[in-house]
């Protein structure tokens, strides 16, 4: 379940129609953790033992929200940055998209994970969307080990295993 941190605002770009994202240029794929917000003493996910969460094709994670997986918090912050925090509240990965306004995270149907700002401009992407449909059906797993992984389509099974197309490396 995705939980609100503040007011939940969802903006989904009109370009999310199937196949409409093929001309998007690649953006930085290795964000700096230093751009994350200051560490907390703990997170709402500490000792939560929450299961793995998914972001399936066509789904989005609203701005200013978070999900827990294990003791890790995957947070879309009100400054626009998407950050993974460990159970001590220390950021272990960040998208580097702190634009000053909330962003929306989108799992496009073409296999690309995207972050849009509140004006619906692309801020970041994994670069895994292909026009030949090879990654259609790919999905994101927020794993209990703190890793965020984009998995190749697996016949509709969302097991968080198989071929990883991209990972946060945490």
mmCIF file with all atom_site columns, N, CA and C in Angstrom, residues 85-118:
data_model
loop_
_atom_site.group_PDB
_atom_site.id
_atom_site.type_symbol
_atom_site.label_atom_id
_atom_site.label_alt_id
_atom_site.label_comp_id
_atom_site.label_asym_id
_atom_site.label_entity_id
_atom_site.label_seq_id
_atom_site.pdbx_PDB_ins_code
_atom_site.Cartn_x
_atom_site.Cartn_y
_atom_site.Cartn_z
_atom_site.occupancy
_atom_site.B_iso_or_equiv
_atom_site.pdbx_formal_charge
_atom_site.auth_seq_id
_atom_site.auth_comp_id
_atom_site.auth_asym_id
_atom_site.auth_atom_id
_atom_site.pdbx_PDB_model_num
ATOM 1   N N  . UNK A 1 85  ? 15.705 4.924  1.835   1.00 0.00 ? 85  UNK A N  1
ATOM 2   C CA . UNK A 1 85  ? 16.280 5.062  3.167   1.00 0.00 ? 85  UNK A CA 1
ATOM 3   C C  . UNK A 1 85  ? 16.415 3.694  3.818   1.00 0.00 ? 85  UNK A C  1
ATOM 4   N N  . UNK A 1 86  ? 17.516 3.479  4.556   1.00 0.00 ? 86  UNK A N  1
ATOM 5   C CA . UNK A 1 86  ? 17.653 2.234  5.313   1.00 0.00 ? 86  UNK A CA 1
ATOM 6   C C  . UNK A 1 86  ? 16.887 2.366  6.627   1.00 0.00 ? 86  UNK A C  1
ATOM 7   N N  . UNK A 1 87  ? 16.926 1.313  7.448   1.00 0.00 ? 87  UNK A N  1
ATOM 8   C CA . UNK A 1 87  ? 16.124 1.310  8.676   1.00 0.00 ? 87  UNK A CA 1
ATOM 9   C C  . UNK A 1 87  ? 16.581 2.340  9.697   1.00 0.00 ? 87  UNK A C  1
ATOM 10  N N  . UNK A 1 88  ? 17.786 2.864  9.560   1.00 0.00 ? 88  UNK A N  1
ATOM 11  C CA . UNK A 1 88  ? 18.257 3.911  10.447  1.00 0.00 ? 88  UNK A CA 1
ATOM 12  C C  . UNK A 1 88  ? 17.904 5.300  9.953   1.00 0.00 ? 88  UNK A C  1
ATOM 13  N N  . UNK A 1 89  ? 17.266 5.378  8.796   1.00 0.00 ? 89  UNK A N  1
ATOM 14  C CA . UNK A 1 89  ? 16.874 6.657  8.243   1.00 0.00 ? 89  UNK A CA 1
ATOM 15  C C  . UNK A 1 89  ? 17.938 7.319  7.389   1.00 0.00 ? 89  UNK A C  1
ATOM 16  N N  . UNK A 1 90  ? 18.996 6.589  7.059   1.00 0.00 ? 90  UNK A N  1
ATOM 17  C CA . UNK A 1 90  ? 20.069 7.127  6.230   1.00 0.00 ? 90  UNK A CA 1
ATOM 18  C C  . UNK A 1 90  ? 19.763 6.870  4.762   1.00 0.00 ? 90  UNK A C  1
ATOM 19  N N  . UNK A 1 91  ? 19.877 7.886  3.904   1.00 0.00 ? 91  UNK A N  1
ATOM 20  C CA . UNK A 1 91  ? 19.643 7.653  2.472   1.00 0.00 ? 91  UNK A CA 1
ATOM 21  C C  . UNK A 1 91  ? 20.743 6.775  1.883   1.00 0.00 ? 91  UNK A C  1
ATOM 22  N N  . UNK A 1 92  ? 20.330 5.761  1.116   1.00 0.00 ? 92  UNK A N  1
ATOM 23  C CA . UNK A 1 92  ? 21.296 4.866  0.471   1.00 0.00 ? 92  UNK A CA 1
ATOM 24  C C  . UNK A 1 92  ? 21.281 5.010  -1.049  1.00 0.00 ? 92  UNK A C  1
ATOM 25  N N  . UNK A 1 93  ? 20.284 5.701  -1.577  1.00 0.00 ? 93  UNK A N  1
ATOM 26  C CA . UNK A 1 93  ? 20.185 5.972  -3.015  1.00 0.00 ? 93  UNK A CA 1
ATOM 27  C C  . UNK A 1 93  ? 19.214 7.124  -3.207  1.00 0.00 ? 93  UNK A C  1
ATOM 28  N N  . UNK A 1 94  ? 19.477 7.954  -4.227  1.00 0.00 ? 94  UNK A N  1
ATOM 29  C CA . UNK A 1 94  ? 18.569 9.055  -4.559  1.00 0.00 ? 94  UNK A CA 1
ATOM 30  C C  . UNK A 1 94  ? 18.576 9.286  -6.057  1.00 0.00 ? 94  UNK A C  1
ATOM 31  N N  . UNK A 1 95  ? 17.443 9.732  -6.571  1.00 0.00 ? 95  UNK A N  1
ATOM 32  C CA . UNK A 1 95  ? 17.314 9.979  -8.010  1.00 0.00 ? 95  UNK A CA 1
ATOM 33  C C  . UNK A 1 95  ? 17.981 11.279 -8.433  1.00 0.00 ? 95  UNK A C  1
ATOM 34  N N  . UNK A 1 96  ? 18.238 12.174 -7.494  1.00 0.00 ? 96  UNK A N  1
ATOM 35  C CA . UNK A 1 96  ? 18.839 13.455 -7.839  1.00 0.00 ? 96  UNK A CA 1
ATOM 36  C C  . UNK A 1 96  ? 17.875 14.392 -8.543  1.00 0.00 ? 96  UNK A C  1
ATOM 37  N N  . UNK A 1 97  ? 16.581 14.195 -8.323  1.00 0.00 ? 97  UNK A N  1
ATOM 38  C CA . UNK A 1 97  ? 15.554 14.996 -9.002  1.00 0.00 ? 97  UNK A CA 1
ATOM 39  C C  . UNK A 1 97  ? 14.902 15.994 -8.051  1.00 0.00 ? 97  UNK A C  1
ATOM 40  N N  . UNK A 1 98  ? 15.667 16.495 -7.105  1.00 0.00 ? 98  UNK A N  1
ATOM 41  C CA . UNK A 1 98  ? 15.107 17.468 -6.161  1.00 0.00 ? 98  UNK A CA 1
ATOM 42  C C  . UNK A 1 98  ? 15.002 18.827 -6.841  1.00 0.00 ? 98  UNK A C  1
ATOM 43  N N  . UNK A 1 99  ? 13.851 19.021 -7.474  1.00 0.00 ? 99  UNK A N  1
ATOM 44  C CA . UNK A 1 99  ? 13.578 20.230 -8.260  1.00 0.00 ? 99  UNK A CA 1
ATOM 45  C C  . UNK A 1 99  ? 12.837 21.289 -7.462  1.00 0.00 ? 99  UNK A C  1
ATOM 46  N N  . UNK A 1 100 ? 12.474 20.962 -6.239  1.00 0.00 ? 100 UNK A N  1
ATOM 47  C CA . UNK A 1 100 ? 11.738 21.912 -5.422  1.00 0.00 ? 100 UNK A CA 1
ATOM 48  C C  . UNK A 1 100 ? 10.247 21.706 -5.432  1.00 0.00 ? 100 UNK A C  1
ATOM 49  N N  . UNK A 1 101 ? 9.763  20.827 -6.279  1.00 0.00 ? 101 UNK A N  1
ATOM 50  C CA . UNK A 1 101 ? 8.337  20.505 -6.284  1.00 0.00 ? 101 UNK A CA 1
ATOM 51  C C  . UNK A 1 101 ? 8.174  18.996 -6.418  1.00 0.00 ? 101 UNK A C  1
ATOM 52  N N  . UNK A 1 102 ? 7.065  18.450 -5.925  1.00 0.00 ? 102 UNK A N  1
ATOM 53  C CA . UNK A 1 102 ? 6.860  17.002 -5.945  1.00 0.00 ? 102 UNK A CA 1
ATOM 54  C C  . UNK A 1 102 ? 6.865  16.409 -7.350  1.00 0.00 ? 102 UNK A C  1
ATOM 55  N N  . UNK A 1 103 ? 7.345  15.186 -7.438  1.00 0.00 ? 103 UNK A N  1
ATOM 56  C CA . UNK A 1 103 ? 7.388  14.435 -8.693  1.00 0.00 ? 103 UNK A CA 1
ATOM 57  C C  . UNK A 1 103 ? 6.499  13.208 -8.606  1.00 0.00 ? 103 UNK A C  1
ATOM 58  N N  . UNK A 1 104 ? 6.193  12.628 -9.764  1.00 0.00 ? 104 UNK A N  1
ATOM 59  C CA . UNK A 1 104 ? 5.434  11.384 -9.852  1.00 0.00 ? 104 UNK A CA 1
ATOM 60  C C  . UNK A 1 104 ? 6.305  10.332 -10.531 1.00 0.00 ? 104 UNK A C  1
ATOM 61  N N  . UNK A 1 105 ? 6.334  9.141  -9.952  1.00 0.00 ? 105 UNK A N  1
ATOM 62  C CA . UNK A 1 105 ? 7.108  8.031  -10.499 1.00 0.00 ? 105 UNK A CA 1
ATOM 63  C C  . UNK A 1 105 ? 6.149  7.156  -11.295 1.00 0.00 ? 105 UNK A C  1
ATOM 64  N N  . UNK A 1 106 ? 6.529  6.824  -12.524 1.00 0.00 ? 106 UNK A N  1
ATOM 65  C CA . UNK A 1 106 ? 5.643  6.101  -13.432 1.00 0.00 ? 106 UNK A CA 1
ATOM 66  C C  . UNK A 1 106 ? 6.368  4.881  -13.999 1.00 0.00 ? 106 UNK A C  1
ATOM 67  N N  . UNK A 1 107 ? 5.711  3.716  -13.956 1.00 0.00 ? 107 UNK A N  1
ATOM 68  C CA . UNK A 1 107 ? 6.210  2.533  -14.649 1.00 0.00 ? 107 UNK A CA 1
ATOM 69  C C  . UNK A 1 107 ? 5.483  2.472  -15.977 1.00 0.00 ? 107 UNK A C  1
ATOM 70  N N  . UNK A 1 108 ? 6.143  2.924  -17.042 1.00 0.00 ? 108 UNK A N  1
ATOM 71  C CA . UNK A 1 108 ? 5.526  2.974  -18.367 1.00 0.00 ? 108 UNK A CA 1
ATOM 72  C C  . UNK A 1 108 ? 5.334  1.564  -18.916 1.00 0.00 ? 108 UNK A C  1
ATOM 73  N N  . UNK A 1 109 ? 4.360  1.407  -19.773 1.00 0.00 ? 109 UNK A N  1
ATOM 74  C CA . UNK A 1 109 ? 4.073  0.092  -20.342 1.00 0.00 ? 109 UNK A CA 1
ATOM 75  C C  . UNK A 1 109 ? 5.175  -0.395 -21.274 1.00 0.00 ? 109 UNK A C  1
ATOM 76  N N  . UNK A 1 110 ? 6.056  0.517  -21.744 1.00 0.00 ? 110 UNK A N  1
ATOM 77  C CA . UNK A 1 110 ? 7.138  0.103  -22.639 1.00 0.00 ? 110 UNK A CA 1
ATOM 78  C C  . UNK A 1 110 ? 8.372  -0.389 -21.893 1.00 0.00 ? 110 UNK A C  1
ATOM 79  N N  . UNK A 1 111 ? 8.312  -0.461 -20.546 1.00 0.00 ? 111 UNK A N  1
ATOM 80  C CA . UNK A 1 111 ? 9.429  -0.986 -19.770 1.00 0.00 ? 111 UNK A CA 1
ATOM 81  C C  . UNK A 1 111 ? 10.363 0.065  -19.217 1.00 0.00 ? 111 UNK A C  1
ATOM 82  N N  . UNK A 1 112 ? 9.995  1.326  -19.280 1.00 0.00 ? 112 UNK A N  1
ATOM 83  C CA . UNK A 1 112 ? 10.832 2.416  -18.790 1.00 0.00 ? 112 UNK A CA 1
ATOM 84  C C  . UNK A 1 112 ? 10.256 2.939  -17.480 1.00 0.00 ? 112 UNK A C  1
ATOM 85  N N  . UNK A 1 113 ? 11.111 3.088  -16.465 1.00 0.00 ? 113 UNK A N  1
ATOM 86  C CA . UNK A 1 113 ? 10.708 3.719  -15.214 1.00 0.00 ? 113 UNK A CA 1
ATOM 87  C C  . UNK A 1 113 ? 11.044 5.196  -15.329 1.00 0.00 ? 113 UNK A C  1
ATOM 88  N N  . UNK A 1 114 ? 10.053 6.066  -15.055 1.00 0.00 ? 114 UNK A N  1
ATOM 89  C CA . UNK A 1 114 ? 10.184 7.496  -15.312 1.00 0.00 ? 114 UNK A CA 1
ATOM 90  C C  . UNK A 1 114 ? 9.834  8.305  -14.077 1.00 0.00 ? 114 UNK A C  1
ATOM 91  N N  . UNK A 1 115 ? 10.427 9.493  -13.980 1.00 0.00 ? 115 UNK A N  1
ATOM 92  C CA . UNK A 1 115 ? 10.040 10.455 -12.952 1.00 0.00 ? 115 UNK A CA 1
ATOM 93  C C  . UNK A 1 115 ? 9.707  11.758 -13.656 1.00 0.00 ? 115 UNK A C  1
ATOM 94  N N  . UNK A 1 116 ? 8.455  12.236 -13.416 1.00 0.00 ? 116 UNK A N  1
ATOM 95  C CA . UNK A 1 116 ? 7.969  13.488 -13.992 1.00 0.00 ? 116 UNK A CA 1
ATOM 96  C C  . UNK A 1 116 ? 7.812  14.524 -12.887 1.00 0.00 ? 116 UNK A C  1
ATOM 97  N N  . UNK A 1 117 ? 8.100  15.781 -13.207 1.00 0.00 ? 117 UNK A N  1
ATOM 98  C CA . UNK A 1 117 ? 7.865  16.844 -12.232 1.00 0.00 ? 117 UNK A CA 1
ATOM 99  C C  . UNK A 1 117 ? 6.399  17.256 -12.266 1.00 0.00 ? 117 UNK A C  1
ATOM 100 N N  . UNK A 1 118 ? 6.035  18.220 -11.435 1.00 0.00 ? 118 UNK A N  1
ATOM 101 C CA . UNK A 1 118 ? 4.633  18.623 -11.328 1.00 0.00 ? 118 UNK A CA 1
ATOM 102 C C  . UNK A 1 118 ? 4.104  19.287 -12.599 1.00 0.00 ? 118 UNK A C  1
#
